[in-house]
Amino acid sequence: MEREIVKEYLAGASSTELAKKYGFKTPKSITDKVKKYNEKVRDNREAKMFNKYYAHFSMKKIDSEFKAYYLGLLLTDGYIVGNTIGLDLTDEDCIQFISSVLGKEYKSYEREEPRQTRHRIVFNNPVLVEDLSRYGVVPRKTHILSGFTLDPDEEKFYPYIIRGLIDGDGWIRKDGKEFFICTASHEFAIWISHILEDKLYMRNVNVHQGETVWNVRTALYRNINILKDIVYDVPFGMSRKYKLLHSEPSETIMDNLYDKKT
């Protein structure tokens, strides 16, 4: 039984919970058993952190719409400093969404008009920093992003990466009939256009060089409908751009875009 208790403790159960579960008078009885097996006992701060979802959040694998969307935001408006991962946006609803899922508070920073208030959410997690390096989210990434390859079982989440990129550094025309994504890296711009055409089955996506950035853009009717139906299919995160696309009813391109390329 002792080994089972230690195993549960190491998996995240608190000493108080385990003492109650196994009929011990005090939590110290549990921590004594942990020490007996030469395992580390969590201090008060570690104990509080251990049960926070964000303390164990992993990006080693993209296995949810949320992780894909969060990655897209980090590729644009995210930053890495040491073991800290930060995301800074003016759209508070987007930061609120990230905060609510990960269980981590965010802070708002008011600025003098006409500049908008910034909203920032920050994590200190060296394991997460290591995970994110797989996708090019590294210190001073702006000019060196080059794209990445997802595993076959992850590819279905490409649309939500694109959504994060658009919500982060993209633009949707007021009538919802054109969009673009901007980046300082030409190589990353080419990668984005490849994903849009090869994975989301858009056509004739253009890459143009602006004064300071590269723009990946399209106003093709087919592509806008794919954006509505596949990328911005349900409301979450940043509502502003979702509403621009869905101000008018969309036409469904096809139900099996991932099964058959047209």
Short mmCIF file of N, CA, C and O in Angstrom, two decimals, residues 131-193:
data_model
loop_
_atom_site.label_atom_id
_atom_site.label_comp_id
_atom_site.label_asym_id
_atom_site.label_seq_id
_atom_site.Cartn_x
_atom_site.Cartn_y
_atom_site.Cartn_z
N ASP A 131 9.22 22.39 -25.36
CA ASP A 131 8.19 21.89 -26.28
C ASP A 131 8.02 22.83 -27.47
O ASP A 131 7.92 22.40 -28.62
N LEU A 132 7.96 24.13 -27.19
CA LEU A 132 7.65 25.11 -28.22
C LEU A 132 8.76 25.29 -29.24
O LEU A 132 8.52 25.75 -30.36
N SER A 133 9.97 24.91 -28.88
CA SER A 133 11.09 25.04 -29.82
C SER A 133 10.88 24.18 -31.06
O SER A 133 11.41 24.48 -32.13
N ARG A 134 10.10 23.13 -30.93
CA ARG A 134 9.79 22.26 -32.07
C ARG A 134 9.13 23.04 -33.20
O ARG A 134 9.31 22.72 -34.38
N TYR A 135 8.38 24.06 -32.85
CA TYR A 135 7.60 24.81 -33.85
C TYR A 135 8.25 26.14 -34.22
O TYR A 135 7.67 26.90 -34.99
N GLY A 136 9.41 26.41 -33.66
CA GLY A 136 10.11 27.65 -33.97
C GLY A 136 9.78 28.79 -33.04
O GLY A 136 10.19 29.93 -33.29
N VAL A 137 9.02 28.53 -31.97
CA VAL A 137 8.74 29.56 -30.97
C VAL A 137 9.93 29.59 -30.02
O VAL A 137 10.01 28.83 -29.05
N VAL A 138 10.88 30.44 -30.34
CA VAL A 138 12.15 30.55 -29.62
C VAL A 138 12.43 32.03 -29.37
O VAL A 138 11.76 32.90 -29.94
N PRO A 139 13.42 32.35 -28.55
CA PRO A 139 13.77 33.76 -28.36
C PRO A 139 14.13 34.45 -29.68
O PRO A 139 14.76 33.84 -30.56
N ARG A 140 13.67 35.69 -29.84
CA ARG A 140 13.98 36.50 -31.03
C ARG A 140 13.61 35.76 -32.33
O ARG A 140 14.39 35.68 -33.27
N LYS A 141 12.40 35.24 -32.37
CA LYS A 141 11.95 34.40 -33.47
C LYS A 141 11.48 35.17 -34.70
O LYS A 141 11.34 34.59 -35.78
N THR A 142 11.21 36.46 -34.56
CA THR A 142 10.48 37.23 -35.56
C THR A 142 10.99 37.05 -36.98
O THR A 142 10.21 36.82 -37.91
N HIS A 143 12.29 37.12 -37.17
CA HIS A 143 12.85 37.09 -38.51
C HIS A 143 13.36 35.71 -38.93
O HIS A 143 13.84 35.54 -40.06
N ILE A 144 13.26 34.74 -38.03
CA ILE A 144 13.85 33.42 -38.33
C ILE A 144 12.83 32.29 -38.39
O ILE A 144 13.20 31.13 -38.57
N LEU A 145 11.54 32.62 -38.25
CA LEU A 145 10.53 31.57 -38.36
C LEU A 145 10.59 30.93 -39.74
O LEU A 145 10.73 31.61 -40.75
N SER A 146 10.47 29.61 -39.76
CA SER A 146 10.58 28.91 -41.05
C SER A 146 9.48 27.89 -41.27
O SER A 146 9.40 27.27 -42.33
N GLY A 147 8.63 27.66 -40.29
CA GLY A 147 7.59 26.65 -40.42
C GLY A 147 8.02 25.32 -39.83
O GLY A 147 9.16 25.17 -39.38
N PHE A 148 7.15 24.36 -39.84
CA PHE A 148 7.41 23.07 -39.19
C PHE A 148 6.49 22.03 -39.81
O PHE A 148 5.58 22.35 -40.58
N THR A 149 6.73 20.79 -39.46
CA THR A 149 5.91 19.68 -39.95
C THR A 149 5.21 19.02 -38.79
O THR A 149 5.84 18.67 -37.79
N LEU A 150 3.92 18.83 -38.90
CA LEU A 150 3.16 18.10 -37.89
C LEU A 150 3.10 16.62 -38.25
O LEU A 150 3.19 16.25 -39.43
N ASP A 151 2.94 15.79 -37.24
CA ASP A 151 2.75 14.37 -37.47
C ASP A 151 1.39 14.15 -38.12
O ASP A 151 0.49 14.99 -38.00
N PRO A 152 1.21 13.02 -38.83
CA PRO A 152 -0.07 12.77 -39.51
C PRO A 152 -1.30 12.91 -38.61
O PRO A 152 -2.32 13.46 -39.04
N ASP A 153 -1.21 12.46 -37.36
CA ASP A 153 -2.36 12.55 -36.47
C ASP A 153 -2.58 13.96 -35.93
O ASP A 153 -3.61 14.23 -35.29
N GLU A 154 -1.65 14.87 -36.19
CA GLU A 154 -1.78 16.26 -35.75
C GLU A 154 -2.31 17.17 -36.87
O GLU A 154 -2.74 18.29 -36.60
N GLU A 155 -2.24 16.70 -38.11
CA GLU A 155 -2.52 17.58 -39.24
C GLU A 155 -3.93 18.15 -39.26
O GLU A 155 -4.16 19.23 -39.81
N LYS A 156 -4.88 17.46 -38.64
CA LYS A 156 -6.25 17.96 -38.63
C LYS A 156 -6.40 19.25 -37.85
O LYS A 156 -7.43 19.93 -37.93
N PHE A 157 -5.34 19.63 -37.12
CA PHE A 157 -5.40 20.86 -36.31
C PHE A 157 -4.75 22.05 -37.01
O PHE A 157 -4.72 23.15 -36.45
N TYR A 158 -4.26 21.87 -38.25
CA TYR A 158 -3.69 23.00 -38.99
C TYR A 158 -4.65 24.19 -39.08
O TYR A 158 -4.22 25.34 -38.94
N PRO A 159 -5.95 23.98 -39.31
CA PRO A 159 -6.85 25.15 -39.41
C PRO A 159 -6.81 26.05 -38.19
O PRO A 159 -6.92 27.28 -38.32
N TYR A 160 -6.64 25.47 -37.02
CA TYR A 160 -6.66 26.28 -35.80
C TYR A 160 -5.33 26.98 -35.55
O TYR A 160 -5.28 28.02 -34.89
N ILE A 161 -4.26 26.43 -36.13
CA ILE A 161 -2.99 27.17 -36.13
C ILE A 161 -3.15 28.41 -37.00
O ILE A 161 -2.75 29.52 -36.62
N ILE A 162 -3.74 28.22 -38.17
CA ILE A 162 -3.99 29.35 -39.07
C ILE A 162 -4.88 30.39 -38.40
O ILE A 162 -4.65 31.59 -38.50
N ARG A 163 -5.88 29.94 -37.68
CA ARG A 163 -6.76 30.88 -36.97
C ARG A 163 -5.98 31.69 -35.95
O ARG A 163 -6.18 32.91 -35.83
N GLY A 164 -5.07 31.03 -35.22
CA GLY A 164 -4.23 31.75 -34.28
C GLY A 164 -3.33 32.76 -34.97
O GLY A 164 -3.13 33.87 -34.46
N LEU A 165 -2.81 32.40 -36.14
CA LEU A 165 -1.96 33.32 -36.90
C LEU A 165 -2.75 34.56 -37.34
O LEU A 165 -2.26 35.69 -37.26
N ILE A 166 -3.98 34.34 -37.79
CA ILE A 166 -4.80 35.47 -38.24
C ILE A 166 -5.22 36.35 -37.06
O ILE A 166 -5.16 37.57 -37.13
N ASP A 167 -5.62 35.72 -35.96
CA ASP A 167 -6.00 36.51 -34.78
C ASP A 167 -4.81 37.26 -34.22
O ASP A 167 -4.96 38.34 -33.62
N GLY A 168 -3.61 36.71 -34.41
CA GLY A 168 -2.42 37.36 -33.90
C GLY A 168 -1.90 38.44 -34.82
O GLY A 168 -1.81 39.62 -34.45
N ASP A 169 -1.56 38.08 -36.04
CA ASP A 169 -0.96 39.04 -36.99
C ASP A 169 -1.66 39.00 -38.34
O ASP A 169 -1.01 39.07 -39.38
N GLY A 170 -2.96 38.91 -38.32
CA GLY A 170 -3.71 38.89 -39.57
C GLY A 170 -4.74 40.00 -39.63
O GLY A 170 -4.91 40.78 -38.68
N TRP A 171 -5.42 40.04 -40.73
CA TRP A 171 -6.42 41.09 -40.98
C TRP A 171 -7.52 40.50 -41.82
O TRP A 171 -7.25 39.73 -42.75
N ILE A 172 -8.75 40.82 -41.48
CA ILE A 172 -9.91 40.43 -42.28
C ILE A 172 -10.66 41.68 -42.68
O ILE A 172 -10.96 42.53 -41.83
N ARG A 173 -10.90 41.82 -43.97
CA ARG A 173 -11.57 43.03 -44.47
C ARG A 173 -12.94 43.20 -43.82
O ARG A 173 -13.57 42.21 -43.43
N LYS A 174 -13.39 44.43 -43.68
CA LYS A 174 -14.64 44.72 -42.98
C LYS A 174 -15.84 43.98 -43.55
O LYS A 174 -16.78 43.65 -42.83
N ASP A 175 -15.81 43.73 -44.87
CA ASP A 175 -16.93 42.99 -45.46
C ASP A 175 -16.68 41.49 -45.44
O ASP A 175 -17.49 40.71 -45.95
N GLY A 176 -15.56 41.07 -44.84
CA GLY A 176 -15.27 39.65 -44.71
C GLY A 176 -14.87 38.96 -45.99
O GLY A 176 -14.86 37.72 -46.07
N LYS A 177 -14.47 39.72 -47.01
CA LYS A 177 -14.21 39.12 -48.32
C LYS A 177 -12.73 39.06 -48.70
O LYS A 177 -12.39 38.79 -49.86
N GLU A 178 -11.86 39.32 -47.75
CA GLU A 178 -10.42 39.19 -47.99
C GLU A 178 -9.73 39.03 -46.64
O GLU A 178 -10.20 39.55 -45.63
N PHE A 179 -8.63 38.29 -46.64
CA PHE A 179 -7.84 38.20 -45.41
C PHE A 179 -6.37 38.12 -45.77
O PHE A 179 -6.00 37.74 -46.90
N PHE A 180 -5.53 38.51 -44.81
CA PHE A 180 -4.11 38.27 -44.98
C PHE A 180 -3.45 38.02 -43.65
O PHE A 180 -3.98 38.33 -42.59
N ILE A 181 -2.27 37.41 -43.73
CA ILE A 181 -1.42 37.16 -42.56
C ILE A 181 -0.07 37.79 -42.87
O ILE A 181 0.45 37.61 -43.97
N CYS A 182 0.49 38.53 -41.93
CA CYS A 182 1.78 39.16 -42.17
C CYS A 182 2.86 38.56 -41.28
O CYS A 182 2.59 38.11 -40.18
N THR A 183 4.07 38.55 -41.80
CA THR A 183 5.23 38.01 -41.08
C THR A 183 6.49 38.67 -41.59
O THR A 183 6.57 39.05 -42.76
N ALA A 184 7.48 38.81 -40.73
CA ALA A 184 8.76 39.39 -41.12
C ALA A 184 9.66 38.38 -41.80
O ALA A 184 10.71 38.73 -42.33
N SER A 185 9.27 37.11 -41.81
CA SER A 185 10.09 36.04 -42.39
C SER A 185 9.51 35.57 -43.73
O SER A 185 8.38 35.08 -43.79
N HIS A 186 10.28 35.71 -44.79
CA HIS A 186 9.84 35.25 -46.10
C HIS A 186 9.62 33.74 -46.10
O HIS A 186 8.64 33.23 -46.66
N GLU A 187 10.51 33.02 -45.46
CA GLU A 187 10.40 31.57 -45.41
C GLU A 187 9.10 31.14 -44.70
O GLU A 187 8.43 30.19 -45.13
N PHE A 188 8.75 31.84 -43.65
CA PHE A 188 7.52 31.52 -42.93
C PHE A 188 6.30 31.87 -43.77
O PHE A 188 5.29 31.17 -43.74
N ALA A 189 6.37 32.96 -44.52
CA ALA A 189 5.27 33.34 -45.41
C ALA A 189 5.02 32.24 -46.45
O ALA A 189 3.87 31.89 -46.73
N ILE A 190 6.09 31.70 -47.00
CA ILE A 190 5.96 30.62 -47.98
C ILE A 190 5.34 29.39 -47.31
O ILE A 190 4.49 28.70 -47.89
N TRP A 191 5.76 29.10 -46.09
CA TRP A 191 5.20 27.96 -45.35
C TRP A 191 3.71 28.14 -45.12
O TRP A 191 2.93 27.20 -45.31
N ILE A 192 3.29 29.34 -44.74
CA ILE A 192 1.87 29.60 -44.50
C ILE A 192 1.07 29.37 -45.79
O ILE A 192 0.01 28.72 -45.77
N SER A 193 1.56 29.91 -46.90
CA SER A 193 0.84 29.74 -48.16
C SER A 193 0.75 28.26 -48.54
O SER A 193 -0.27 27.80 -49.08
#
